[in-house]
XYZ file of C-alpha atoms in Angstrom:
585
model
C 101.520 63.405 50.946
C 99.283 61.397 52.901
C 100.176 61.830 57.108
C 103.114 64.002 55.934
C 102.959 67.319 57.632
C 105.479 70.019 58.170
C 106.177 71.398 61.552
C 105.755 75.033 62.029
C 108.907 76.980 61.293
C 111.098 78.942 65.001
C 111.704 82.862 65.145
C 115.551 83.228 65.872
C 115.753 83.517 70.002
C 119.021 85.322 70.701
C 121.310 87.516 68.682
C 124.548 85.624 66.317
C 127.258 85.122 67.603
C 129.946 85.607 64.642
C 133.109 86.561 66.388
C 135.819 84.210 65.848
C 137.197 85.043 68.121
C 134.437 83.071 70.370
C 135.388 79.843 68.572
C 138.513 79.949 69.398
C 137.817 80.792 72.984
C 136.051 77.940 72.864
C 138.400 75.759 71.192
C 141.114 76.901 73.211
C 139.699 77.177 77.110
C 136.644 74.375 77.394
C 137.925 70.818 78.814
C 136.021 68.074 77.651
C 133.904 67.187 74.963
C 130.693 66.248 76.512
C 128.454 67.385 79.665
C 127.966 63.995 81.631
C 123.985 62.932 81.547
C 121.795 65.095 84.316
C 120.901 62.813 86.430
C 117.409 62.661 87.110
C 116.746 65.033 84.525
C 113.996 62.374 82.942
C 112.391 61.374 85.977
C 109.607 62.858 85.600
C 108.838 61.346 81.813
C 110.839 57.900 82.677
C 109.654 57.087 87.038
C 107.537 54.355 84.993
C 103.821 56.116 86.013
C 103.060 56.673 82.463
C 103.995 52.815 81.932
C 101.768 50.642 85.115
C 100.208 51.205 88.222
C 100.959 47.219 89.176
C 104.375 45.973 90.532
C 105.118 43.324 87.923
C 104.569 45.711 84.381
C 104.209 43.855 81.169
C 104.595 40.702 80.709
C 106.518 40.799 77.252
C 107.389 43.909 76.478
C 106.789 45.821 73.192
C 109.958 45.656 70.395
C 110.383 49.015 69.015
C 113.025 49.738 66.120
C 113.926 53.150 65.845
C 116.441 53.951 62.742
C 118.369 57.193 63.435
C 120.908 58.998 61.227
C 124.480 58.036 62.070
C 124.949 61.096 63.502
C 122.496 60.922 66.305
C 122.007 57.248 67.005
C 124.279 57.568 69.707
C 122.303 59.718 71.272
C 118.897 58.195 70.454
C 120.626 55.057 71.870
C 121.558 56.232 75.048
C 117.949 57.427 75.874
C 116.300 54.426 74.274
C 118.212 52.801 76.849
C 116.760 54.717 79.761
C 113.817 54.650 78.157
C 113.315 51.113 78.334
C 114.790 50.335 81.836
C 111.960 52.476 83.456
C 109.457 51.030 80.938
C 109.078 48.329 83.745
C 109.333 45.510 80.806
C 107.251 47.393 78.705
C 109.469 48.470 75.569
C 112.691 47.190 74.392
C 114.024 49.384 72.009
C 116.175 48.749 69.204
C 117.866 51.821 67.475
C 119.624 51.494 63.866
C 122.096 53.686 62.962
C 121.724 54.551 59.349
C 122.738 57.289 56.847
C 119.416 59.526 55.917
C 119.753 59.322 51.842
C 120.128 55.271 52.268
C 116.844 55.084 54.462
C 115.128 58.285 52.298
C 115.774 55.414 49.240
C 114.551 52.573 51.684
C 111.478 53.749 52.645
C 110.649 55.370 48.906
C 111.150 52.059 47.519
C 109.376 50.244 50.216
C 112.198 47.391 51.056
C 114.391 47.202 54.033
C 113.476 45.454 57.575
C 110.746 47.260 58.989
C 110.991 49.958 61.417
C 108.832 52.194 63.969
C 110.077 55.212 63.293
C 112.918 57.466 61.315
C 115.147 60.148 62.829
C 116.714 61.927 59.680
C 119.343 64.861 60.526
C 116.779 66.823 57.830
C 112.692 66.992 57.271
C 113.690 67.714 54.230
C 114.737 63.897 53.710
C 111.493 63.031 53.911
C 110.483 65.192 51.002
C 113.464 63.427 49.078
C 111.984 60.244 50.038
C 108.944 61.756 48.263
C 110.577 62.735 45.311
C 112.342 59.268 44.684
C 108.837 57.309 45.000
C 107.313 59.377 42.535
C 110.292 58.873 40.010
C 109.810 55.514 40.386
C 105.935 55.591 39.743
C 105.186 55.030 43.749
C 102.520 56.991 45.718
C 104.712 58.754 48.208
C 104.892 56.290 51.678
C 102.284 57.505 54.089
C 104.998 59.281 57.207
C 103.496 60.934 60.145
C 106.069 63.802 60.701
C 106.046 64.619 64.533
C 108.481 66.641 67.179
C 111.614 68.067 65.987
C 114.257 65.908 68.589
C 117.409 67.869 68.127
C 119.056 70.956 66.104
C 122.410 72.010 64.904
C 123.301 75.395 62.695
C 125.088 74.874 59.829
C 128.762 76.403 60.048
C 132.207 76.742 58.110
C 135.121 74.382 59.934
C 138.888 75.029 59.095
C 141.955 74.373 61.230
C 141.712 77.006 64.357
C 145.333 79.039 62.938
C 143.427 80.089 59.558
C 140.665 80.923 62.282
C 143.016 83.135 64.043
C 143.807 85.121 61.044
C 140.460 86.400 60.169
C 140.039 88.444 63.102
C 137.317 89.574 63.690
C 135.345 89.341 60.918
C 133.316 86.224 59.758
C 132.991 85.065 56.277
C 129.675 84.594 55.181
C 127.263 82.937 52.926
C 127.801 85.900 50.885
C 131.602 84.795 50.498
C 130.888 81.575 49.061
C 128.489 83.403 46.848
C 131.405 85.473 45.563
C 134.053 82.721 45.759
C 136.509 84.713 47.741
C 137.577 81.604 49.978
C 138.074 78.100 48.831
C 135.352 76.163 50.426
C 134.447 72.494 50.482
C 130.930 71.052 49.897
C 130.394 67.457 50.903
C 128.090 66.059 48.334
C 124.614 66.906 48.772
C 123.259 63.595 47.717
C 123.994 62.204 50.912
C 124.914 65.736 53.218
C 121.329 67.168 53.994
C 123.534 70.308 55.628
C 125.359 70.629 52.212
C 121.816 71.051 50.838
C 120.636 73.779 53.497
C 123.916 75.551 52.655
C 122.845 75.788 48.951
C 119.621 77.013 49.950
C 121.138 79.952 52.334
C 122.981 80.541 48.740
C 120.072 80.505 47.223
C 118.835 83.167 49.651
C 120.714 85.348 49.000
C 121.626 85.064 45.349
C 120.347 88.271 43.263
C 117.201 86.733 41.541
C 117.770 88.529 38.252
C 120.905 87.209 37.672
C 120.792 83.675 37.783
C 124.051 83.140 36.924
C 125.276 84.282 40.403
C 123.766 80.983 41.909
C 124.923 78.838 38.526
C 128.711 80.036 38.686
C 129.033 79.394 43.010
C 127.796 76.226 42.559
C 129.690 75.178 39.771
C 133.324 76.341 42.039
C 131.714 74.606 44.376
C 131.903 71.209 42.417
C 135.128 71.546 41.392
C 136.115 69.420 44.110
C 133.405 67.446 45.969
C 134.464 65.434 49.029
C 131.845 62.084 49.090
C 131.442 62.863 52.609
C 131.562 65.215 55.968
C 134.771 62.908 57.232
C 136.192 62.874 54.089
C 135.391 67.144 53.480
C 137.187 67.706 57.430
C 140.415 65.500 56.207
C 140.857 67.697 52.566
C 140.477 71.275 54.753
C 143.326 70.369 57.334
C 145.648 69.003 54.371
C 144.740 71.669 52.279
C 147.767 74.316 50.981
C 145.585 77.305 50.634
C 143.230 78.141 53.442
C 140.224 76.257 53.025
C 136.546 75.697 55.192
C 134.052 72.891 55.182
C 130.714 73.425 55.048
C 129.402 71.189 57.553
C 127.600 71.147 61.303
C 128.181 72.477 64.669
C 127.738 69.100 65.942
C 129.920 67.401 63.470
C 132.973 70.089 64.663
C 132.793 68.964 68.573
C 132.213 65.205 67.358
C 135.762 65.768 65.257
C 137.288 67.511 67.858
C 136.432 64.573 70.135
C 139.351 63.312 69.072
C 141.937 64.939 70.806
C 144.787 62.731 68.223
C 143.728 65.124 64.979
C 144.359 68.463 64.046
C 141.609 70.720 65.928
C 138.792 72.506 64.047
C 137.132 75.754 64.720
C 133.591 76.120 63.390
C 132.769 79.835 62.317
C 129.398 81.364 62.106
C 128.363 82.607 58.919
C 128.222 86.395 58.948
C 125.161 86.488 57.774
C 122.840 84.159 60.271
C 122.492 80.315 59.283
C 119.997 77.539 59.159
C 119.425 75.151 61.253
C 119.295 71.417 60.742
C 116.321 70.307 63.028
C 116.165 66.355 63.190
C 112.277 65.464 62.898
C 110.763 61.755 64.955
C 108.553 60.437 61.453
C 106.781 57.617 62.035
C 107.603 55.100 58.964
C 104.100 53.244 56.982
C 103.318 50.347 59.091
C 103.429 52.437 62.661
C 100.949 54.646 60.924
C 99.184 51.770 59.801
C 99.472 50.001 63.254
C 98.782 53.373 65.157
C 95.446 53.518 63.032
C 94.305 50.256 63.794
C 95.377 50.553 67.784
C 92.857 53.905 67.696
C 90.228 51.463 65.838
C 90.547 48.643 68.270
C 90.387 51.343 71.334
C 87.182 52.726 70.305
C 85.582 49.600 69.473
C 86.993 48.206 73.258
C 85.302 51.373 74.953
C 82.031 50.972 73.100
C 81.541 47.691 74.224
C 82.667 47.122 77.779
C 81.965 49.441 80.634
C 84.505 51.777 81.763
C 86.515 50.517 85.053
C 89.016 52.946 86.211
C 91.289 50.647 88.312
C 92.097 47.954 85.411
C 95.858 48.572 83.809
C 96.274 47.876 80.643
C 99.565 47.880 79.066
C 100.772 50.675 77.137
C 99.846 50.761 73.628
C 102.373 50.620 70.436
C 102.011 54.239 70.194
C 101.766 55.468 73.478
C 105.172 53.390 73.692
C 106.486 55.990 70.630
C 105.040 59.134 72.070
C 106.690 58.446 75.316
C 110.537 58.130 73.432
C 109.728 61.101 71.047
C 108.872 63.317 74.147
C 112.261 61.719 75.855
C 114.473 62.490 73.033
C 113.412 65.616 72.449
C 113.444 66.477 76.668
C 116.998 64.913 76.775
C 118.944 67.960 77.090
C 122.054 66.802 78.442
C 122.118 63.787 76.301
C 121.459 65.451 72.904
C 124.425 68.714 74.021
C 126.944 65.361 75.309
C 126.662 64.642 71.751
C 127.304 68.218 69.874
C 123.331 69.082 69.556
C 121.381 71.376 70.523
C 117.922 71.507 71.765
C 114.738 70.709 69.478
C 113.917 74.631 70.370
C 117.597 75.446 69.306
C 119.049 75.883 73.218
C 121.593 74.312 75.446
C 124.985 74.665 76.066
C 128.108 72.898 74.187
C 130.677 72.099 76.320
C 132.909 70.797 73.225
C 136.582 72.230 71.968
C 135.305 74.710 68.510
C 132.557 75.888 68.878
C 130.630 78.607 71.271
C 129.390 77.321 74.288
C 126.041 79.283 73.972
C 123.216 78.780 71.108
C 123.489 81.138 68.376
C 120.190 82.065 66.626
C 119.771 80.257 63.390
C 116.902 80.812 60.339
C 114.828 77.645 59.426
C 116.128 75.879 56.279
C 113.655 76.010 53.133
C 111.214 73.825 52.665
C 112.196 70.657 51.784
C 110.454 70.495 47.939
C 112.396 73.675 47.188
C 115.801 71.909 48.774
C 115.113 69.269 46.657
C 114.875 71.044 43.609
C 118.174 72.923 44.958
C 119.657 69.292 44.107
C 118.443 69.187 40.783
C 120.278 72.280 39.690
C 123.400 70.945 41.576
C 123.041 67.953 40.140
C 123.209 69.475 36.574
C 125.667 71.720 37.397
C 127.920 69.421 38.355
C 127.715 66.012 36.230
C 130.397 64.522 35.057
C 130.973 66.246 31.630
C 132.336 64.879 28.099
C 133.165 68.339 26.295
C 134.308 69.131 22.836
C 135.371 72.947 22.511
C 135.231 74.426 19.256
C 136.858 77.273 18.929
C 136.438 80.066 16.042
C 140.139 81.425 15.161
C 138.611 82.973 11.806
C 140.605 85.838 10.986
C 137.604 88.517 12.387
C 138.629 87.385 15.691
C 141.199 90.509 15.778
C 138.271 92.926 15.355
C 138.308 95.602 17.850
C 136.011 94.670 20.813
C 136.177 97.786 22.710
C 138.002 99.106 25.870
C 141.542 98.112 23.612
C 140.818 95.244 22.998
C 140.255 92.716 20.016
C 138.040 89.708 20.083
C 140.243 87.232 20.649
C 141.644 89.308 24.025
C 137.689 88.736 25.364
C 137.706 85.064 24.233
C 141.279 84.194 26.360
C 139.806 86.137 29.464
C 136.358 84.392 29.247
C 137.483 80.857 27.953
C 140.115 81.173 31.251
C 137.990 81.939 33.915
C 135.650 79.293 32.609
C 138.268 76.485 32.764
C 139.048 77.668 36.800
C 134.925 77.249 37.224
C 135.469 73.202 35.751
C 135.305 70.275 38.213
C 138.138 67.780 37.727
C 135.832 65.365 36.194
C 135.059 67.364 33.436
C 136.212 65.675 30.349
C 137.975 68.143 27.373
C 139.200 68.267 24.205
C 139.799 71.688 21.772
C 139.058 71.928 18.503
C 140.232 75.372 16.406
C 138.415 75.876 13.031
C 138.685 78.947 10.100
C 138.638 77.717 6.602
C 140.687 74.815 5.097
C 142.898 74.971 8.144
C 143.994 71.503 7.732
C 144.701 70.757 3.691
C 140.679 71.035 2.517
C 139.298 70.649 6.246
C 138.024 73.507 7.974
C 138.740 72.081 11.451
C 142.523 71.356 13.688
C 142.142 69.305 16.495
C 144.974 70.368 19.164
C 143.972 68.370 22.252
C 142.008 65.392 22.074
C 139.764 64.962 24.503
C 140.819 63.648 28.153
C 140.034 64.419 31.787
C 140.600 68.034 33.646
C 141.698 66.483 36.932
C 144.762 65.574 34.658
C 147.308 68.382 34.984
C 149.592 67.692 31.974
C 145.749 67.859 29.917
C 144.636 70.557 31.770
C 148.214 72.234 31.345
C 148.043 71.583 27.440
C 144.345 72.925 27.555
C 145.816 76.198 28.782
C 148.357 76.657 26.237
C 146.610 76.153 23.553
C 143.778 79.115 24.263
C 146.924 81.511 25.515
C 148.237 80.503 21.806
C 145.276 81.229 19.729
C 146.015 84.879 18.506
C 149.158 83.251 16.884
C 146.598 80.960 15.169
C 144.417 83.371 13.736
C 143.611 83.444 9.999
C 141.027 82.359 6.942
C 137.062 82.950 6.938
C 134.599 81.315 9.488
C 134.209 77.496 8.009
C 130.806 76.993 10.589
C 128.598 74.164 8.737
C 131.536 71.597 7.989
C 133.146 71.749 11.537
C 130.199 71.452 12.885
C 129.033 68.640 11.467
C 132.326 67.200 11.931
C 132.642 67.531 16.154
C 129.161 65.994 16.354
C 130.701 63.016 14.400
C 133.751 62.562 16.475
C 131.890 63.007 19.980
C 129.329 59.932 18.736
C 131.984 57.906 17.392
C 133.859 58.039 20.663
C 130.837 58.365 22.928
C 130.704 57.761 26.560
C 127.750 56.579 28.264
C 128.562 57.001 31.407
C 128.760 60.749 30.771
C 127.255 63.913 29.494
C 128.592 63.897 25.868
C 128.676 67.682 24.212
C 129.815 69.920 21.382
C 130.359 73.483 22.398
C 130.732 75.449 19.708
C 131.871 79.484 20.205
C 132.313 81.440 17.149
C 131.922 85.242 16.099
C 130.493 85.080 12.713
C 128.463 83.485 10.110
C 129.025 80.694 7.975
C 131.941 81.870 4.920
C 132.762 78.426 3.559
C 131.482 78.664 0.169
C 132.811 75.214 -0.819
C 131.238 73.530 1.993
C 127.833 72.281 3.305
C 124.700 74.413 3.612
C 122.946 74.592 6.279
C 119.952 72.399 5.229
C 122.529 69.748 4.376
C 124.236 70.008 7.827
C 120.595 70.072 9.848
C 119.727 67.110 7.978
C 122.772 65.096 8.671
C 122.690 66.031 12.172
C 118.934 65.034 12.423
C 120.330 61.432 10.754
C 123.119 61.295 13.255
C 120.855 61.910 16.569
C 119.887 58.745 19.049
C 117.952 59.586 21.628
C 119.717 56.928 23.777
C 123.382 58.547 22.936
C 122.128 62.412 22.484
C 125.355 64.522 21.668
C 123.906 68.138 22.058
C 125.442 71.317 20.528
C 125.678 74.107 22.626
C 126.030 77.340 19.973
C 127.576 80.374 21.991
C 127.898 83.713 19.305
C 129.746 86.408 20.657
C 129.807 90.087 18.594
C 127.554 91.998 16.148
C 128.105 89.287 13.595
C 126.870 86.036 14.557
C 123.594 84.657 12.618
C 121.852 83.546 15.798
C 119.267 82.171 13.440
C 121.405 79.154 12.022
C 122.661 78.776 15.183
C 119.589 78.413 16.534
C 118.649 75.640 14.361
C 121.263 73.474 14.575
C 121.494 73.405 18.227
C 117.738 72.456 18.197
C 118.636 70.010 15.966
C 120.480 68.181 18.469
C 118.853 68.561 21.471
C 121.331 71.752 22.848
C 120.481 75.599 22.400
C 122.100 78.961 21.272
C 123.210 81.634 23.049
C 124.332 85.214 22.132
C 126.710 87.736 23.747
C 125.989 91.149 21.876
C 128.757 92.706 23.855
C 131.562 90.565 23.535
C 132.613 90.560 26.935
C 129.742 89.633 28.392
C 130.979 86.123 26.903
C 131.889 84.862 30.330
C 128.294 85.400 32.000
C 126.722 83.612 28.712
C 129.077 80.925 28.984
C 127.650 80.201 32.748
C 124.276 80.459 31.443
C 124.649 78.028 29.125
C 126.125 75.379 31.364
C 123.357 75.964 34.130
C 120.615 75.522 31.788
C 120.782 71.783 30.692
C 118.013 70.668 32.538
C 115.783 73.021 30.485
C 116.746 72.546 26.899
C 115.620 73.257 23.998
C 113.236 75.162 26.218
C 114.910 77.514 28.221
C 113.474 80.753 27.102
């Protein structure tokens, strides 16, 4: 990627410190929420040597724009302005706070005022600015990544009395694995700890069961708060205890505040990463820096060397100089909530430990990114039709004393619990000539999830089906049917879908056959307004062939559950694979 490079990765330097019993110490006994600056702690970078050797400086000084993430520009700010005052007239510094995903889309895109340099609270921004130049047919913006400025671990706020009831054990990453507490993701699109968190999940996820990644991510979009603020006011109102996954450094910067409801930040059993804020030099300073090392050369090849002429500081000697300062500004950065670029210093700031806890780096930013494609299947807004088989086979023994239709509630329940709120559903129950001569009985049209009358309805209905129960399996007709009615009332703004779960074959003798029903699905397709069927056979009976075939006929795929109640796992699968269809092996 050009001048991109990736800076080596830290061993852990001191054991975890997990007790939370320490963040509440914390919370509880430290004053305020920021060391004062050290004085003269940058004297020996900022006594103006490195700048001129002649009492008046530089005549104009040198206008560097630095754009930070909103999280550190305060920081960077306060620096810059040190910076600059023992620059001797040499730089004047400009520093724009801006969120990393709006200047990752910036620089990919090549618009926006220019700028020296980027601070993003993630390197692996820069590989998303990667990513979204080469969707959009771009070479990838030529970055110089340089010295890691600042750090902060990734940790699990929630109101310090919930904190007080764990003891003294920690959750972990393994806990949101498992889903045993209610935890709150700010979206990743814009939260570049919400993506390390998903790659610690990732981490530790069994890799032969993908489905263990899949189903924690999709509880984890059930509810998605659009951002860190936003994440910290859902946990306190929350009526069940509740954690946001967000930074040690946004915890003190919350608890700065001494007007809102205090936070603790717990450690994740577990270890956790750290989010290390990289100095990248943006296009034209790499450009400009280029040139400046042409233009030296060619200036020492031609005139003599004289050791007692000044000349003023270049461009980039200017951006060296603030890189090193950041990253040496100790007390600034910990003032703030951050630690150290090597991961030290101490917090003096209500929540969280006053000493550094060792942290893990975060994955590398290509596999972070395609982290967010999964997420980003996982959890689009879905337009669902649910068809459901209620043939009378579906009170067939299924083993451990149970029929069928006992699996199906149990399966099609905890699925419903795993949808976000801006899922879309409707339910569709289908046996033979159910409804006069039609196979099919719609009983909830479809409507949004995050409605709890809908959702309500939704549940009814699938504790009702063994009272609905009857007739043979009426497949072709029905199916053809739901793909109808999800085209006619299609949504673009949405990911439109038939999901169709039944335990046999096709009985409808008066019906369509299958070549009939492929070819009026192939008639019915538009690739602009794809409705996919997703075909999910559960039992010894299914014909996994047909099914086969008409979900490839529509863009969607087939899966089977031999054992019927491994329904629930197959149901996952299914909704994790989307981005891999009709191909998903």
């Amino acid at each position: 990627m050009g001048r991109h490079s990736v800076a080596p990765t830290r061993r852990p330097r001191r054991s975890m410190l997990v007790g939370v019993s320490a963040a509440l110490v914390a919370l509880l006994v430290v004053g305020g929420a920021g060391a004062a600056w050290a004085t003269g702690m940058l004297d020996p970078l900022l006594d103006g040597s490195m700048f001129t050797s002649e009492p008046d400086g530089c005549d104009e000084p040198t206008e560097l724009v630095i754009v930070a993430d909103t999280t550190i520009a305060p920081a960077v700010t306060s620096v810059a302005e040190e910076f600059d005052a023992a620059s001797e007239g040499c730089a004047l510094t400009t520093v724009r706070a801006q969120e990393s995903a709006d200047t990752a889309a910036v620089v990919a895109t090549g618009t926006g005022d220019p700028a020296d340099a980027w601070i993003p609270s993630s390197g692996a921004w820069v590989d998303r600015m990667a990513a979204t130049a080469s969707s959009l047919g771009r070479p990838a913006p030529e970055v110089s990544v340089g010295l890691d400025v600042a750090t902060t671990p990734v940790v699990f706020a929630t109101p310090a009395e919930e904190a007080a009831s764990m003891g003294e054990t920690a959750p972990g990453w393994g806990t949101v694995l498992a889903g045993g507490t209610r935890m709150l993701l700010p979206d990743p699109e814009g939260s570049g700890a919400s993506l390390a968190a998903l790659a610690a999940l990732a981490g530790i996820a069994d890799p032969d069961d993908p489905t263990q990644l899949a189903g924690a991510m999709i509880e984890l979009g059930k509810a998605i708060p659009a951002s860190t603020d936003a994440a910290f006011g859902a946990t306190v109102a929350a009526a069940e205890p509740t954690m946001a996954i967000v930074t040690e450094q946004a915890v003190a910067e919350y608890n700065s505040d001494e007007d809102v409801q205090q936070l603790v930040a717990v450690y994740p059993a577990e270890g956790t990463p750290a989010m290390t804020y990289p100095f990248v030099r943006l296009p034209a300073q790499a450009a400009a820096d280029d040139a400046d090392e042409e233009a030296d050369a060619s200036a020492d090849a031609d005139a003599p060397a004289d050791p007692d002429a000044w000349t003023p500081p270049t461009r980039a000697e200017l951006l060296t100089g603030l890189e090193s300062a950041i990253a040496d500004a100790e007390g600034v950065l910990t003032a703030h909530g951050f630690r150290t670029a090597d991961g030290d210093g101490e917090l003096d700031a209500p929540g969280v430990v006053v000493e550094a806890v060792s942290t893990f780096p975060a994955p590398a930013g290509a596999d972070q990114v395609a982290l967010l494609r999964q997420w980003g299947v996982l959890t689009l807004r879905g337009r669902m039709l649910a068809v459901i088989d209620v043939s009378g086979s579906m009170l067939d023994p299924a083993g451990n004393g149970l029929r069928r239709i006992d699996i199906f509630q149990q399966a099609a329940l905890g699925a419903m619990q795993k949808f976000s709120g801006e899922v879309q559903m409707g339910v569709w129950a289908f046996s033979t000539a159910r409804n006069g001569d039609l196979d099919y009985e719609e009983l909830a049209p479809i409507g949004p999830l995050a409605d709890a009358a809908h959702l309500q309805q939704i549940a009814g209905i699938i504790a009702s089906l063994p009272e609905r129960l009857g007739g043979a399996t009426g497949l072709y007709d029905t199916t053809l049917a739901a793909v109808q009615r999800v085209t006619e009332t299609y949504d673009p703004d949405r990911i439109n879908s038939v999901l169709l779960i039944t335990d046999g074959v096709n009985e409808d003798a008066n019906g369509i056959d299958l070549d009939t029903l492929l070819a009026e699905l192939e008639e019915l397709q538009d690739p602009l307004r794809p409705v996919p069927v997703i075909m999910i056979g559960f039992g010894p009976d299914t014909d996994f062939d047909a099914m086969n075939r008409i979900a490839k006929a529509t863009g969607g795929a087939a899966y089977s559950a031999t054992e019927p109640e491994d329904l629930g796992d197959v149901l996952v699968t299914a909704l994790s694979q989307r981005t891999c269809r009709p191909d998903c092996g």
